[in-house]
Short mmCIF file of C-alpha atoms and ligand atoms in Angstrom, two decimals:
data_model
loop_
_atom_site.label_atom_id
_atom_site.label_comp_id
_atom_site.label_asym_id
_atom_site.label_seq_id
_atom_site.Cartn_x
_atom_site.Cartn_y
_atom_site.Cartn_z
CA UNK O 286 9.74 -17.46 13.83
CA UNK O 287 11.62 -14.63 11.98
CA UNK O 288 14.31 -15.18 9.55
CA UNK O 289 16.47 -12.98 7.44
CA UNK O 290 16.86 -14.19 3.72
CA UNK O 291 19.24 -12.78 1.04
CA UNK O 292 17.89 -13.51 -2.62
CA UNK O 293 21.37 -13.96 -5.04
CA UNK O 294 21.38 -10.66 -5.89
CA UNK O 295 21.79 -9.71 -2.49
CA UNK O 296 17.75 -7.96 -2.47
CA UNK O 297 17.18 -8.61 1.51
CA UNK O 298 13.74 -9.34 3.66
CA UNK O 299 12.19 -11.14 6.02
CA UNK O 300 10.50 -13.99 6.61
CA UNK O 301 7.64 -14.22 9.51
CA UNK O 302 5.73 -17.39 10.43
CA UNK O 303 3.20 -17.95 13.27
CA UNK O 304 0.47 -20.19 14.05
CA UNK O 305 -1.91 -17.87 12.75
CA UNK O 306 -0.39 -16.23 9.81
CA UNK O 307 2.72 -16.19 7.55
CA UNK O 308 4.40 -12.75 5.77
CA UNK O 309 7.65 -11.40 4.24
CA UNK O 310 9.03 -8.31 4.21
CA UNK O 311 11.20 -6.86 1.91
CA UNK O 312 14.14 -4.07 3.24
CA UNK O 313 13.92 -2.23 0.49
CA UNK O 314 10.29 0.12 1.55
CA UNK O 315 9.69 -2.18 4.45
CA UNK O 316 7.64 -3.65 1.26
CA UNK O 317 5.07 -6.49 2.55
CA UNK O 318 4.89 -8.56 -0.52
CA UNK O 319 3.58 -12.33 1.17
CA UNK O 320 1.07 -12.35 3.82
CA UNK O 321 -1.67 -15.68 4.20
CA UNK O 322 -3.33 -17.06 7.13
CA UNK O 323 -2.48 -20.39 8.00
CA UNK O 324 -4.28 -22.84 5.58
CA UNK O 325 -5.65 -20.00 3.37
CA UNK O 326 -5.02 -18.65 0.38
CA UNK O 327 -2.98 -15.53 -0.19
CA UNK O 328 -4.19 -12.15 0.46
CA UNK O 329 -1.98 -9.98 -1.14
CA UNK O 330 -1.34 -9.87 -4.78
CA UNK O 331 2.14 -10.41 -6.12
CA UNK O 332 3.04 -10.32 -10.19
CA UNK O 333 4.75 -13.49 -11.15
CA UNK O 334 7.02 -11.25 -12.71
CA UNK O 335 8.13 -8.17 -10.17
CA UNK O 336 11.58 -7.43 -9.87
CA UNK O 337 13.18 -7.97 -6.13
CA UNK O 338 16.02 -5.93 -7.27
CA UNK O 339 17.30 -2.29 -5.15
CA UNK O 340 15.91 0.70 -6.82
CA UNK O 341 12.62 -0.83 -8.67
CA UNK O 342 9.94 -1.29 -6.35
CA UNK O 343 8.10 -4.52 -6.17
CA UNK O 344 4.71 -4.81 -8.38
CA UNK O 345 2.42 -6.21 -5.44
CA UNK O 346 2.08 -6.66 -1.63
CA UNK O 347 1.69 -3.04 0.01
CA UNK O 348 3.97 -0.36 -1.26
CA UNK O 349 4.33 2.40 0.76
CA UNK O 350 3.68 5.89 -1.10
CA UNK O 351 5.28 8.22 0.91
CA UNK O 352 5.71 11.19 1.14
CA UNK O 353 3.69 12.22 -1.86
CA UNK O 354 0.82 9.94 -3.30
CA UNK O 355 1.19 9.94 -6.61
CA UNK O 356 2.76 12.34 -9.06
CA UNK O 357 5.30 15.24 -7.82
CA UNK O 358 5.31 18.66 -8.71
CA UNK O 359 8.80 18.12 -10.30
CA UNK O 360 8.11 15.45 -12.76
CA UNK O 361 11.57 13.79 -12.44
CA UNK O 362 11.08 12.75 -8.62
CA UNK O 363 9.52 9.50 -8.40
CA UNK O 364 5.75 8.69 -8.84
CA UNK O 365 4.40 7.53 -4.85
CA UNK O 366 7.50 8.80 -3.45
CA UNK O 367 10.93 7.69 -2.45
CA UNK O 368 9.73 5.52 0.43
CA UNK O 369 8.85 2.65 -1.56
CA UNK O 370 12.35 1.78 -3.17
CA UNK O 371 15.01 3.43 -0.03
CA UNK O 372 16.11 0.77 2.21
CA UNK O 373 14.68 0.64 5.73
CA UNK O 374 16.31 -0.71 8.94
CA UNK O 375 14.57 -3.04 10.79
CA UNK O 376 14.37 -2.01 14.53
CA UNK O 377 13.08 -4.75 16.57
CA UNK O 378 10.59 -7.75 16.70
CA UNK O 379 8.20 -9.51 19.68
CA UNK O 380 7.28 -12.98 19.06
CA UNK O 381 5.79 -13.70 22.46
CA UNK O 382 2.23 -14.50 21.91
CA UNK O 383 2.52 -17.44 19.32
CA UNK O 384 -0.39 -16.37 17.07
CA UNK O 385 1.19 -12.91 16.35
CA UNK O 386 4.35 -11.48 15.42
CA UNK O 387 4.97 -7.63 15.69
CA UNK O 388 8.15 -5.33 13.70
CA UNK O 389 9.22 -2.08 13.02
CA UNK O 390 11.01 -1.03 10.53
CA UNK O 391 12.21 2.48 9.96
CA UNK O 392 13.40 5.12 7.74
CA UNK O 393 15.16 8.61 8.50
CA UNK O 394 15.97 11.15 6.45
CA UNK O 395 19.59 11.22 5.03
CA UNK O 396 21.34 12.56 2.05
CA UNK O 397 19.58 11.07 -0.76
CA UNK O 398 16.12 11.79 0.65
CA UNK O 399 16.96 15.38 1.39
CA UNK O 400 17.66 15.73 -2.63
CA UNK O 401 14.32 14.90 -2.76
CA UNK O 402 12.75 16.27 -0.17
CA UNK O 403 14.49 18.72 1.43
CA UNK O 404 12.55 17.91 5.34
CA UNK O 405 14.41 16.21 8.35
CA UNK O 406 11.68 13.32 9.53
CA UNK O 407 11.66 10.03 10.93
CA UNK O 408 9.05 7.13 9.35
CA UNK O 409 7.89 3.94 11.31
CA UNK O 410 6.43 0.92 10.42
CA UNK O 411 4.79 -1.30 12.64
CA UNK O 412 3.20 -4.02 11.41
CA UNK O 413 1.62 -6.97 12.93
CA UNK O 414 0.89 -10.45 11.59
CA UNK O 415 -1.78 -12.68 12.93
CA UNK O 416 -4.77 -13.52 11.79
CA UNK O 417 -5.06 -10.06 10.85
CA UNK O 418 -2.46 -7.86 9.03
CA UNK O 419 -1.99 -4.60 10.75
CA UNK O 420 0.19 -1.78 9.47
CA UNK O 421 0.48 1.54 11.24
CA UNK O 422 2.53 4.42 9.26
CA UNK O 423 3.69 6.98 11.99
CA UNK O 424 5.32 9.57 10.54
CA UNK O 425 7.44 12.31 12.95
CA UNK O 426 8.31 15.96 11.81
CA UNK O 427 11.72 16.33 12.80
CA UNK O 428 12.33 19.39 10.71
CA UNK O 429 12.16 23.26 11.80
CA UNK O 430 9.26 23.42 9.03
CA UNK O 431 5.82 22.57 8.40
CA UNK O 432 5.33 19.90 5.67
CA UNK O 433 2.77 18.45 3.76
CA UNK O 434 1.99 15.17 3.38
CA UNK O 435 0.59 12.52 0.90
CA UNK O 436 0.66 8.90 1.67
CA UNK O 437 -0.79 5.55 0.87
CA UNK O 438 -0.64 1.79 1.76
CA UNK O 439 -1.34 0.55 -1.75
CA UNK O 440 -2.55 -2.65 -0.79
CA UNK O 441 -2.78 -5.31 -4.30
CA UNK O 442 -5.25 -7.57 -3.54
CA UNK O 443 -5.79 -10.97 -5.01
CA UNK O 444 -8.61 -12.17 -6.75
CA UNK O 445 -9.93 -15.55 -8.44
CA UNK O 446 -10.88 -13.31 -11.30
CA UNK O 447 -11.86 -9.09 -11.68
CA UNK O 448 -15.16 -10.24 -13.03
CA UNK O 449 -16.28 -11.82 -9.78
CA UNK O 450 -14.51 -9.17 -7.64
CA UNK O 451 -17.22 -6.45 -6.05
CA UNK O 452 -16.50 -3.79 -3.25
CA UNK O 453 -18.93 -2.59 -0.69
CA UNK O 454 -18.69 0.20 2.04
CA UNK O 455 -18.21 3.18 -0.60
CA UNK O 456 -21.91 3.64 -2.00
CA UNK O 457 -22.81 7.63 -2.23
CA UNK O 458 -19.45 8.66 -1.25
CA UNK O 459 -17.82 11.49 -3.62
CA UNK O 460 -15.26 10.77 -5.99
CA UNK O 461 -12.14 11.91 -7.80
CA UNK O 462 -11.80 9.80 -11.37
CA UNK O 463 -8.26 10.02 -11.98
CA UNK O 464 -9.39 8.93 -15.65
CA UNK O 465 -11.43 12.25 -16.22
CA UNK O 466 -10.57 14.04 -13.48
CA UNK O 467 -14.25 14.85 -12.74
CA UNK O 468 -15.99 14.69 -9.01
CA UNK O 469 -18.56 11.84 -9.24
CA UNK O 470 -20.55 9.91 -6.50
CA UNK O 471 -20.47 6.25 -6.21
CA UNK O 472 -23.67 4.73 -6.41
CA UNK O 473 -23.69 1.19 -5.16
CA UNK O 474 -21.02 -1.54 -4.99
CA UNK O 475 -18.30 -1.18 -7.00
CA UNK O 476 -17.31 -3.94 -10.05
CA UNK O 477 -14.83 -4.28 -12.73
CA UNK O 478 -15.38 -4.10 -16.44
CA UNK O 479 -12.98 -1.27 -17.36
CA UNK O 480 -9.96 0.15 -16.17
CA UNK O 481 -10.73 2.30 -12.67
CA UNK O 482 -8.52 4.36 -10.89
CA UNK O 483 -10.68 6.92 -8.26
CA UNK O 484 -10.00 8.62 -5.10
CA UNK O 485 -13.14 7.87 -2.94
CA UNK O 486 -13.41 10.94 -0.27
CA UNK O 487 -14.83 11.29 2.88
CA UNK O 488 -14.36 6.89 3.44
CA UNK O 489 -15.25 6.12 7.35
CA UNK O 490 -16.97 3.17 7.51
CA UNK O 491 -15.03 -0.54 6.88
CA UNK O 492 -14.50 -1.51 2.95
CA UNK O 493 -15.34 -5.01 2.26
CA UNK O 494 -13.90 -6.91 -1.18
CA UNK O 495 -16.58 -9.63 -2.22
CA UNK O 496 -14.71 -12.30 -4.43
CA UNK O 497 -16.35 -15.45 -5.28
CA UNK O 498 -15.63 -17.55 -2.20
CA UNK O 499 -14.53 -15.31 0.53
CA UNK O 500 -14.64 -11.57 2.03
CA UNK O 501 -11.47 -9.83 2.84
CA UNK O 502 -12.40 -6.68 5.11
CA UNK O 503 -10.56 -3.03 5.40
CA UNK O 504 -11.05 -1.18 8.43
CA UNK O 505 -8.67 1.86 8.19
CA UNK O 506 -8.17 5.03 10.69
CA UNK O 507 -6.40 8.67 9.90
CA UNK O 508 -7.39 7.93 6.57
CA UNK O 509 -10.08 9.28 5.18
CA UNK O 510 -9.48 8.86 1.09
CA UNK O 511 -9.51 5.23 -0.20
CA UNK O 512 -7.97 4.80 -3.90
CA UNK O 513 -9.40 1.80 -6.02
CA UNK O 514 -7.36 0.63 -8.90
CA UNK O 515 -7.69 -1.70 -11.55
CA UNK O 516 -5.25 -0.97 -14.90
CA UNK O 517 -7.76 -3.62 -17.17
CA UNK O 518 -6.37 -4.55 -20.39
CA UNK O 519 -4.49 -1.50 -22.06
CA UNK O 520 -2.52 0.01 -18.76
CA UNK O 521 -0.89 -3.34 -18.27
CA UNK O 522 0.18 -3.45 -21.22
CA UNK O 523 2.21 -0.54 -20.75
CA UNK O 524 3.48 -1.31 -17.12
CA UNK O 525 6.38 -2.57 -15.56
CA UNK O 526 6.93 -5.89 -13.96
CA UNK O 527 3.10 -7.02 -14.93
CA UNK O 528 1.93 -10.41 -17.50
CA UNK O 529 -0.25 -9.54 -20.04
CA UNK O 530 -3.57 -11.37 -17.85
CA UNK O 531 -2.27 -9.92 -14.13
CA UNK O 532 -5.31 -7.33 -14.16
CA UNK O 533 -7.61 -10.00 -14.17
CA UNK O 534 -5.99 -11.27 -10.84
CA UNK O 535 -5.69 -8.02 -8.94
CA UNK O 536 -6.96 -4.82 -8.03
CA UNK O 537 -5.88 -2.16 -5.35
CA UNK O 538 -7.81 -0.64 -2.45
CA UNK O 539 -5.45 2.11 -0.87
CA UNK O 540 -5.57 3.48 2.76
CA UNK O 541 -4.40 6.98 2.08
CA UNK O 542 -4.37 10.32 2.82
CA UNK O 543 -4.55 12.12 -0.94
CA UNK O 544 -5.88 15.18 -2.74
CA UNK O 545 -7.66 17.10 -0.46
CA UNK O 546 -6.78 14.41 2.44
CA UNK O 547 -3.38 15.81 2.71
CA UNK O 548 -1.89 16.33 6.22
CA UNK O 549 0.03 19.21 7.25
CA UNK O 550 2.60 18.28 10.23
CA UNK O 551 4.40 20.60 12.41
CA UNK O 552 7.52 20.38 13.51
CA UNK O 553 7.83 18.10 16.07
CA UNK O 554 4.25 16.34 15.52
CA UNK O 555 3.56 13.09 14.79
CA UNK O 556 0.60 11.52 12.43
CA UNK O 557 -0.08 8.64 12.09
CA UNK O 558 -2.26 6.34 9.62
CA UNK O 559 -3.35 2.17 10.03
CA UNK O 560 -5.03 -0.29 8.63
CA UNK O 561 -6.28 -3.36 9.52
CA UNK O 562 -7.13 -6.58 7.00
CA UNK O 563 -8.49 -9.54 7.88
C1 BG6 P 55 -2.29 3.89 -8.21
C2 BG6 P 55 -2.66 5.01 -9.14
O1 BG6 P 55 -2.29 4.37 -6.90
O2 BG6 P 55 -0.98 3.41 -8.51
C3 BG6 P 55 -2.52 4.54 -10.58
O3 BG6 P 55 -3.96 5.44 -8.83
C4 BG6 P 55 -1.13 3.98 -10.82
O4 BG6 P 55 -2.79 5.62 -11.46
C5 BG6 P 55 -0.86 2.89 -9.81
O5 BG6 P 55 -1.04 3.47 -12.14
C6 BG6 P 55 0.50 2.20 -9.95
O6 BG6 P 55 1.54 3.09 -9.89
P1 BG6 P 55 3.02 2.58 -10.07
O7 BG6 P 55 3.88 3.81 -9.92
O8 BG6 P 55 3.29 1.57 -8.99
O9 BG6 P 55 3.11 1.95 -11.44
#
């Protein structure tokens, strides 16, 4: 079943429910913020205290970065990118197998995005819900120029706790450490006891997140950089729409195409990156 909900404030989204799995999706970045399997707990990470308002993007779910991963050139363009908080128009929905729902959503260019960006393109979402959560980010040159791109689904996790929280599937691969910026290499699983924010390089093989009663895996494709985040105690402190305790809750693992990932596109071309979590 798929239903359209208004909050008060008027922030739209929408609500999807199977046998298998339940999500919602927000208009405003075609923003998954809810997505569970039937009779588990919650995948996906959401602060008790993000705004659903137009023009603040939500703290949690998967927020699309798009089309630069993190900060611009120009410093007063948004950090990830204007796809995150522009509203998306969802295009169409099949509900005919009962344990899986598939949408689209998508998101052209138009005046406000060509202040930003001054390219002609068309973005699509498709994203499935069952008992796996499937998003594919396709997005279509429709300029007369080459661009290049950035991207990232910046998928929030949730936890029990950081402390019992371990990743696997990124030993020996090279990193960037956004907190030094120095090239490092990972050796063995990766845990929490400070604040970490890398861009793992070269990532093929499936990521796994170990928390202390189940495994949530990450099998990505046209990605090939994998950004793990964790703010710890003094970074969330200073950000918006998070409690004082959220980074013990949460941490990121981002399917992305960054740094020396970037794609160029033609005009006319098409490129397209997915990931699958189950
Ligand atoms: C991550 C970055 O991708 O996003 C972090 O690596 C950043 O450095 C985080 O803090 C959250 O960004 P924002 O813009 O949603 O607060």
């Amino acid at each position: 079943m798929i239903v359209h909900k208004k909050l008060a404030n008027g922030f739209e989204y929408i609500e999807i429910k199977n046998s298998a799995a339940e999500a919602k999706i927000a208009l405003q970045g075609a923003h998954i913020f809810h997505y569970k399997r039937a009779d588990e707990e919650q995948i996906l990470w959401l602060s008790e205290v993000s705004d659903f308002e137009y023009g603040k993007a939500i703290r949690g779910g998967v927020p699309i970065c798009w089309p630069w991963f993190g900060f611009n050139e120009n410093k007063n363009l948004p950090q990830h990118g204007f796809a995150r908080v522009s509203m998306w128009e969802f295009i169409k929905s099949d509900e005919s197998d009962e344990k899986s729902s598939s949408l689209i959503f998508r998101l052209t260019h138009g005046s406000q995005t060509l202040k930003m960006w001054r390219y002609k393109f068309e973005l699509e979402l498709h994203v499935t819900i069952s008992d796996k959560l499937t998003m594919e980010l396709k997005t279509t040159n429709l300029d007369c120029e080459s661009f290049v791109l950035t991207q990232a689904l910046h998928t929030y996790f949730k936890v029990s706790h950081i402390s019992h929280a371990l990743i696997k599937g990124l030993d020996k691969k090279p990193y960037l450490d956004a907190l030094t910026w120095k090239n490092e290499i990972q050796e063995g699983d990766i845990t929490f006891n400070q604040e970490v924010d890398r861009v793992y390089q070269e990532v093929t093989d499936e990521i796994i997140l170990r928390d202390e009663n189940r495994e949530i895996h990450i099998k990505n494709s046209g990605s090939s950089s994998t950004v793990v985040w964790n703010p710890w105690i003094e970074k969330t402190l200073r950000m918006s729409a998070m409690n004082e305790n959220a980074y013990e809750h949460m941490l990121c693992i981002e399917s992305a195409n960054a740094f020396d990932d970037r794609k160029v596109l033609k005009p006319q071309s098409s490129y397209t990156i997915k990931a699958v979590i189950f």
